[in-house]
Short mmCIF file of C-alpha atoms in Angstrom, two decimals:
data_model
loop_
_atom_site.label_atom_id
_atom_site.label_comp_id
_atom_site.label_asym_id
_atom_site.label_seq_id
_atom_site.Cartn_x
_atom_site.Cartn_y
_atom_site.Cartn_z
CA UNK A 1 85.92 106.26 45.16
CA UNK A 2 88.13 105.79 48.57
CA UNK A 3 88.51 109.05 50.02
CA UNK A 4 90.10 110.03 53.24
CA UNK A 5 88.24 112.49 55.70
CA UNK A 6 89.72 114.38 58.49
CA UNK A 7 88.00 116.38 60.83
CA UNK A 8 84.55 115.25 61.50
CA UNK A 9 82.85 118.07 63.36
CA UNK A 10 79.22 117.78 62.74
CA UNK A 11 79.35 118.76 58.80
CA UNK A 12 82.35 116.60 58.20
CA UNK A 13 80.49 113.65 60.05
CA UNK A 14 77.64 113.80 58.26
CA UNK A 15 79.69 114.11 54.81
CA UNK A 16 80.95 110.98 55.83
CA UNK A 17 77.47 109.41 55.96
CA UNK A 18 76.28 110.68 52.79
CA UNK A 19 79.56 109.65 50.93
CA UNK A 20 78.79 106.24 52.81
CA UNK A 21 75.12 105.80 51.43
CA UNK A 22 76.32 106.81 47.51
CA UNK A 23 78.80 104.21 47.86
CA UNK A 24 82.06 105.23 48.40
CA UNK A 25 84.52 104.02 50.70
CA UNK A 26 85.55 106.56 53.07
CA UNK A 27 88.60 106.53 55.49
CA UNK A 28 87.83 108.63 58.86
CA UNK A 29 90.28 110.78 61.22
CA UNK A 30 89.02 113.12 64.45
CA UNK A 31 91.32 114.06 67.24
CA UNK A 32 87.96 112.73 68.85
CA UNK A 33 88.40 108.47 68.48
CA UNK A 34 84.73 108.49 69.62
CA UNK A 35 83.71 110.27 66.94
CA UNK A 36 85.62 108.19 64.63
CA UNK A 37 84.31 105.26 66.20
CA UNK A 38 80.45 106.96 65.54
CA UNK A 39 81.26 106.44 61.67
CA UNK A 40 82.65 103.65 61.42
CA UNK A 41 79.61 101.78 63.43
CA UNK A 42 77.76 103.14 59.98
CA UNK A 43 80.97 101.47 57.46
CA UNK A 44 83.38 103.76 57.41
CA UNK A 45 87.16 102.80 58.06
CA UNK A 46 88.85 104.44 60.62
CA UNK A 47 92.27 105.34 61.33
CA UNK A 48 94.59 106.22 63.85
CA UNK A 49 96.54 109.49 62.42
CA UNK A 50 97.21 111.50 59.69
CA UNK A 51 99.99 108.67 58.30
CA UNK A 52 97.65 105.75 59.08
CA UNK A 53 94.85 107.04 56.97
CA UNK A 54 97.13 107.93 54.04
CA UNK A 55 98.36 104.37 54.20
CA UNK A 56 95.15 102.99 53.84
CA UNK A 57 94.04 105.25 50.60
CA UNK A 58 95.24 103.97 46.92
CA UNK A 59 97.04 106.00 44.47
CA UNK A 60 96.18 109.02 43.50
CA UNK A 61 94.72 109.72 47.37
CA UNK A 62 92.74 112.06 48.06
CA UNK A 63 92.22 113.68 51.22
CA UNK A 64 89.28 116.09 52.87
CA UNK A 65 90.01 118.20 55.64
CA UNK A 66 87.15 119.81 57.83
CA UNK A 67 89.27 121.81 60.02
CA UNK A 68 89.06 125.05 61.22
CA UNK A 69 90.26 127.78 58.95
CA UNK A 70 93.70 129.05 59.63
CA UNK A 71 96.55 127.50 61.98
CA UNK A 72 94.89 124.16 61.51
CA UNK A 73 94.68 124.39 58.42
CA UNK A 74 98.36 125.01 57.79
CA UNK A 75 99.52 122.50 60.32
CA UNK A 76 96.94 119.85 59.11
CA UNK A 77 98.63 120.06 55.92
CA UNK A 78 102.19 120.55 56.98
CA UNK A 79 101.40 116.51 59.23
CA UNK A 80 100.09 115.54 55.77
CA UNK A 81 102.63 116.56 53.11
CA UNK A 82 105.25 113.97 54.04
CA UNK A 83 102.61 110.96 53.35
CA UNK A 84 101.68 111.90 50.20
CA UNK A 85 103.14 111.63 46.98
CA UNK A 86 103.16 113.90 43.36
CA UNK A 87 99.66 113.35 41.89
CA UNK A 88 97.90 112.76 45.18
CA UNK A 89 95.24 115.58 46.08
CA UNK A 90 94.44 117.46 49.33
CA UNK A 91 90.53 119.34 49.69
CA UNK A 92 89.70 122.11 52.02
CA UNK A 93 86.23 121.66 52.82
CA UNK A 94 86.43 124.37 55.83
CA UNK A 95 86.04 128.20 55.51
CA UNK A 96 89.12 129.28 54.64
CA UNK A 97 90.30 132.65 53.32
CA UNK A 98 90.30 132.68 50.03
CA UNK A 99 94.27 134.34 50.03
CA UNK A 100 95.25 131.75 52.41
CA UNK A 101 93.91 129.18 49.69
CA UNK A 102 95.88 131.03 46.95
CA UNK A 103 98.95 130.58 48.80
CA UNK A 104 98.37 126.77 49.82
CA UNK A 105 97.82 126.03 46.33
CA UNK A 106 100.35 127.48 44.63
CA UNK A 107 102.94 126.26 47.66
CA UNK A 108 101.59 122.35 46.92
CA UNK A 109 102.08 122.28 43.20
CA UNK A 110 105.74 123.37 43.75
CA UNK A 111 105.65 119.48 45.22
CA UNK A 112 103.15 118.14 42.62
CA UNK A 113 100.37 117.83 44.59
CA UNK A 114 96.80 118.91 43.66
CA UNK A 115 94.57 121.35 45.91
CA UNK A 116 91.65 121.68 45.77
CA UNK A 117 89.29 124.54 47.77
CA UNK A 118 85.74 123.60 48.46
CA UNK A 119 82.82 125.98 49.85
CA UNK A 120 80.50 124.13 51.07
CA UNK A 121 77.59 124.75 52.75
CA UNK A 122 74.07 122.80 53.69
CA UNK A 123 75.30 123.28 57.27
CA UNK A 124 73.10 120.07 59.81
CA UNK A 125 70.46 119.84 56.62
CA UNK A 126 73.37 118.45 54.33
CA UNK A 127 73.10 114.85 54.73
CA UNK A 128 69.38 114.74 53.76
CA UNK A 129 69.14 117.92 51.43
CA UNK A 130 72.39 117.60 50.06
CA UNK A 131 75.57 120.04 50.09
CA UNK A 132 76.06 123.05 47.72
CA UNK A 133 79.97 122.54 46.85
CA UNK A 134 81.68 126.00 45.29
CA UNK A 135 84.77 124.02 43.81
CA UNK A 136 88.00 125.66 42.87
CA UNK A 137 91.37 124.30 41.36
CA UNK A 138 92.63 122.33 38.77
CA UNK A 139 90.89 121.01 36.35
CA UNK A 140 92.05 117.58 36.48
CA UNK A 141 91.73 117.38 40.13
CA UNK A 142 88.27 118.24 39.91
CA UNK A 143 87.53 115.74 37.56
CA UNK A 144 89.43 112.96 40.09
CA UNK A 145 87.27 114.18 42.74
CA UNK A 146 84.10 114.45 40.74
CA UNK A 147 82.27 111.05 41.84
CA UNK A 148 82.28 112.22 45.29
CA UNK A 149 81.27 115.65 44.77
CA UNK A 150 78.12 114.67 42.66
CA UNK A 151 77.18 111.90 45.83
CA UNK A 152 77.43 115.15 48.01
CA UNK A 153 75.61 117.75 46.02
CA UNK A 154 72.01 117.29 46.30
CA UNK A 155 72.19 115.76 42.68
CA UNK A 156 75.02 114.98 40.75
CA UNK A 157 74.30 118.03 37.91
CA UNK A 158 72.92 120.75 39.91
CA UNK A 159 74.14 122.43 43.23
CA UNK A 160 77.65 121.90 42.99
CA UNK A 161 80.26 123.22 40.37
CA UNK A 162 84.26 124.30 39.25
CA UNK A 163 83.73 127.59 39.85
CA UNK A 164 88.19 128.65 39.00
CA UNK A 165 91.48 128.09 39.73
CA UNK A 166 92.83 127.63 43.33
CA UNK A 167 91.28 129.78 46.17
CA UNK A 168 88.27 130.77 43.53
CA UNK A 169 86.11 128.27 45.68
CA UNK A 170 86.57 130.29 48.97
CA UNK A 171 86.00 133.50 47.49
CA UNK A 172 82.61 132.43 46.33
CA UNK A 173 81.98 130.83 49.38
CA UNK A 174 83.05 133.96 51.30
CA UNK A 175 80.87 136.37 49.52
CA UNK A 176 77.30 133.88 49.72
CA UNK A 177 78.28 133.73 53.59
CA UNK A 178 78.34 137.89 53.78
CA UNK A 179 74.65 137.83 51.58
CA UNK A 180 73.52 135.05 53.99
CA UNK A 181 74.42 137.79 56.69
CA UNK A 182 72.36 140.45 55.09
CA UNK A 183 69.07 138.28 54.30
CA UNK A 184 69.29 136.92 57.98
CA UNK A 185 69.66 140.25 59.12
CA UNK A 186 66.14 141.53 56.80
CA UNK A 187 64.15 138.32 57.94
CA UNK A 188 65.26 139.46 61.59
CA UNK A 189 64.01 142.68 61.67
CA UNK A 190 61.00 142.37 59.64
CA UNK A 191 59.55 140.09 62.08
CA UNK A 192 60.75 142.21 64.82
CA UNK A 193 59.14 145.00 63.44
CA UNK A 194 55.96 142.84 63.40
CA UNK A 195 56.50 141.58 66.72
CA UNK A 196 56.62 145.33 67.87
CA UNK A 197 53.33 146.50 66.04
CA UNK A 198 50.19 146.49 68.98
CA UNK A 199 46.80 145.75 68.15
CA UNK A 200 46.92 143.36 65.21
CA UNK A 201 47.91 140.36 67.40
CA UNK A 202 50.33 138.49 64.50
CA UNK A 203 51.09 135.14 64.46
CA UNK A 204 54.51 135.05 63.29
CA UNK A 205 54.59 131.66 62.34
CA UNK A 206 51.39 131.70 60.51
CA UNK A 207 52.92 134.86 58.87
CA UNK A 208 56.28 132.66 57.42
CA UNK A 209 54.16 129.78 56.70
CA UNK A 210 52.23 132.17 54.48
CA UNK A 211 55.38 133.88 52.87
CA UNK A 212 56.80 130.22 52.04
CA UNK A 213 54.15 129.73 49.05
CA UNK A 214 53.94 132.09 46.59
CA UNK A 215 56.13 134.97 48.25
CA UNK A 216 58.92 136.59 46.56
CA UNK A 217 60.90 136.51 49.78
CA UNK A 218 60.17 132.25 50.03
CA UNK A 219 63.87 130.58 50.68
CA UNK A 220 65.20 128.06 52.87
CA UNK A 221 66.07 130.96 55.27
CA UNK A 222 62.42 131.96 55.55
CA UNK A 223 61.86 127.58 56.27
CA UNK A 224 64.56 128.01 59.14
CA UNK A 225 62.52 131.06 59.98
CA UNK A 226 59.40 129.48 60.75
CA UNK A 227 60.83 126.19 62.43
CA UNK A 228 62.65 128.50 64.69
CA UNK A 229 59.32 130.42 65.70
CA UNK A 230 56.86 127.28 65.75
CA UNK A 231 57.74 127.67 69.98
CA UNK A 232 57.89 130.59 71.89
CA UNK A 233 57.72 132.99 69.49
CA UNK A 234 59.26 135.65 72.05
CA UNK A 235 61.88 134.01 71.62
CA UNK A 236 62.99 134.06 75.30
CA UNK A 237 65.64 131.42 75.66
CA UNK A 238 67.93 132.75 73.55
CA UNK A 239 70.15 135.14 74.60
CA UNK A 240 70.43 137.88 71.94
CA UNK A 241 74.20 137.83 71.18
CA UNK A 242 75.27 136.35 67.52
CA UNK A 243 78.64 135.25 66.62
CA UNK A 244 80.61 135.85 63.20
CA UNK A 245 82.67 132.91 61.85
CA UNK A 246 84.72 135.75 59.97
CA UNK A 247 82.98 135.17 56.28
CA UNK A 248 81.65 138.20 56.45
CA UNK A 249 84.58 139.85 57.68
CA UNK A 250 86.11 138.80 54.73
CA UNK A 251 83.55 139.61 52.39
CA UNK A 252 82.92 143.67 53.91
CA UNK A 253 87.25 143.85 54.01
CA UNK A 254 86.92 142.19 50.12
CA UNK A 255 84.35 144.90 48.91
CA UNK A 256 86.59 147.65 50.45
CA UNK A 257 89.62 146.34 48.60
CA UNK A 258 87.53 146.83 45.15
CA UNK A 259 86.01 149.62 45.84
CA UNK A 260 82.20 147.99 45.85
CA UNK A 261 79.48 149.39 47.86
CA UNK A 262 78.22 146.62 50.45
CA UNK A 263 76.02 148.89 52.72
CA UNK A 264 73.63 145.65 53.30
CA UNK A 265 76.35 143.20 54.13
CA UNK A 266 78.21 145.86 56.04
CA UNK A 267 75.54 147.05 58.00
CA UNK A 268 74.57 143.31 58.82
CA UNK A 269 77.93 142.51 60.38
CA UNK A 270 78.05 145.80 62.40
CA UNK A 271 74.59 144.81 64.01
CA UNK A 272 76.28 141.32 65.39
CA UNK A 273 78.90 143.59 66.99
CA UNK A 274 76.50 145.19 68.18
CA UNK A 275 74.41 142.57 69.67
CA UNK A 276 77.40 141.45 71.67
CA UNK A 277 78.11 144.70 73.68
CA UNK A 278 76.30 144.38 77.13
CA UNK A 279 77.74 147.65 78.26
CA UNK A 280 76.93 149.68 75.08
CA UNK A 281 79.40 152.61 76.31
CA UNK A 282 78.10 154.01 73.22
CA UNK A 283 74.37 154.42 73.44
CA UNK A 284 75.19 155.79 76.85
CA UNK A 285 77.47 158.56 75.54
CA UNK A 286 74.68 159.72 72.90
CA UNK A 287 72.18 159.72 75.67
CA UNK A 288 74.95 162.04 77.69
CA UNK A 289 74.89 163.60 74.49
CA UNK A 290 71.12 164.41 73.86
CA UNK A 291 71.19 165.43 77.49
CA UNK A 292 73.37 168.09 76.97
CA UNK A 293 72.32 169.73 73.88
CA UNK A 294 68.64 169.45 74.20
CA UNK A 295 67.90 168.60 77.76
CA UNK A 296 66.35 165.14 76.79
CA UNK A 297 65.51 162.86 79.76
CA UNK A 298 68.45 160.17 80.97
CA UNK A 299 66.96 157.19 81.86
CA UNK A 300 69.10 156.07 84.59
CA UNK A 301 69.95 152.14 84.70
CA UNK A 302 68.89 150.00 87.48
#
């Protein structure tokens, strides 16, 4: 199958290689001509825009985008649309919002083009573990794209799958991102609890390596887990702020809408915010606060 890719951040890169190595023939576009250039040293075909790499796909085309979710998206598509014809197919490989999706879809097929939302995540470990690909659109698209998705799934009947119509792929995707935030957020304190506990002298790697055989808590998270404490285990490069990418956002905003309890998720986004607040105006005004009901101690900063 000759697919086109655009965007080729490190995921979308490394899609390319994988889709290389099954066999496909894969047409490349970055803003970034180096980057382009980095595939196409391992066979894939590069182009110079958005028109240029439609030009060099056959009918029905097919193109990937691996874009940021959002404005990009929009305008990626918006450059596209005039290059492509009724019965060609877009794919939205990024994170996007699942409503945003919706609307894309439904906005395409007034032209006769197919779109088709993919989750996908594997994040660096894709290209030798394989992607899991949350698929959602039409069926017959699916079925155009299905050679590629079973070279990037880490076999061709497991991890990957049509999970419903347009925008159904970025929900799911949404909602594994906001439990990845809550089981990150267990594995995070449990070892700092450990970490915390005198006397006992823990290895914290031995302790993962342990829970990765046998354990009920064993996953791929707990493998990332002990790779990331096989160093210093205190950890003291890092500085302790953590980002969002917005999935979870999504996901807490999602639960609200249907009236699901998400206390684990919730609670697990709140504690990024909270990592990122240097000044913590708050924990200073309960310490005000404890001062002046019960006298408690302030300690004053330095």
């Amino acid at each position: 199958m000759k697919l086109g890719m655009v965007g080729l951040g490190k995921m979308g890169a490394n899609m390319v290689r994988r889709l290389l190595r099954g066999g496909h023939h894969v047409v490349a576009f970055d803003l970034d001509p180096d980057t382009v250039a980095s595939v196409v040293a391992e066979g894939a075909e590069g182009a110079t825009g958005l028109e240029d790499l439609c030009s060099r796909l056959a009918v029905p085309r097919a193109v990937w985008i691996m874009v940021p979710a959002g404005g990009p998206v929009d305008a990626t598509i918006a450059t596209l649309r005039p290059c492509l014809e009724p019965g060609d197919i877009i794919i939205d490989g990024g994170n996007s919002r699942y409503v945003d999706t919706v609307r894309r879809g439904a906005e395409l097929a007034e032209t006769g083009l197919g779109y088709v939302d993919c989750g996908t995540s594997g994040g660096v470990w894709g290209l030798a573990e394989g992607y899991s690909l949350m698929v959602g659109g039409a069926e017959e698209h699916v079925e155009v794209l299905r050679p590629a998705l079973e070279t990037l799934a880490p076999a061709a009947d497991r991890g990957w799958g049509r999970v419903g119509p347009s925008g159904a792929g970025h929900f799911v995707k949404m909602v594994h991102n906001g439990i990845e935030y809550g089981m990150m957020q267990a594995f995070a304190e449990g070892f700092a609890i450990m970490r915390r506990r005198e006397g006992f002298d823990l290895d914290l790697q031995q302790v993962a390596q342990i829970w990765q055989h046998g354990s009920v808590v064993r996953s791929w998270l707990l493998d990332l887990t002990e790779r990331a404490l096989s160093g210093d285990q205190s950890l003291g490069d890092i500085a302790p702020y953590v980002s969002d990418s917005g999935e979870g956002r999504w996901t807490v905003f999602d639960a609200i809408d249907l009236d699901v309890a998400a206390p684990v998720i919730t609670l697990s986004l709140m504690a990024r915010f909270r990592s990122r607040d240097s000044e913590s105006y708050a924990d200073r005004l309960l310490s005000a606060l404890r001062n002046q009901f019960g006298g408690h101690a302030i300690v004053e900063e330095k």
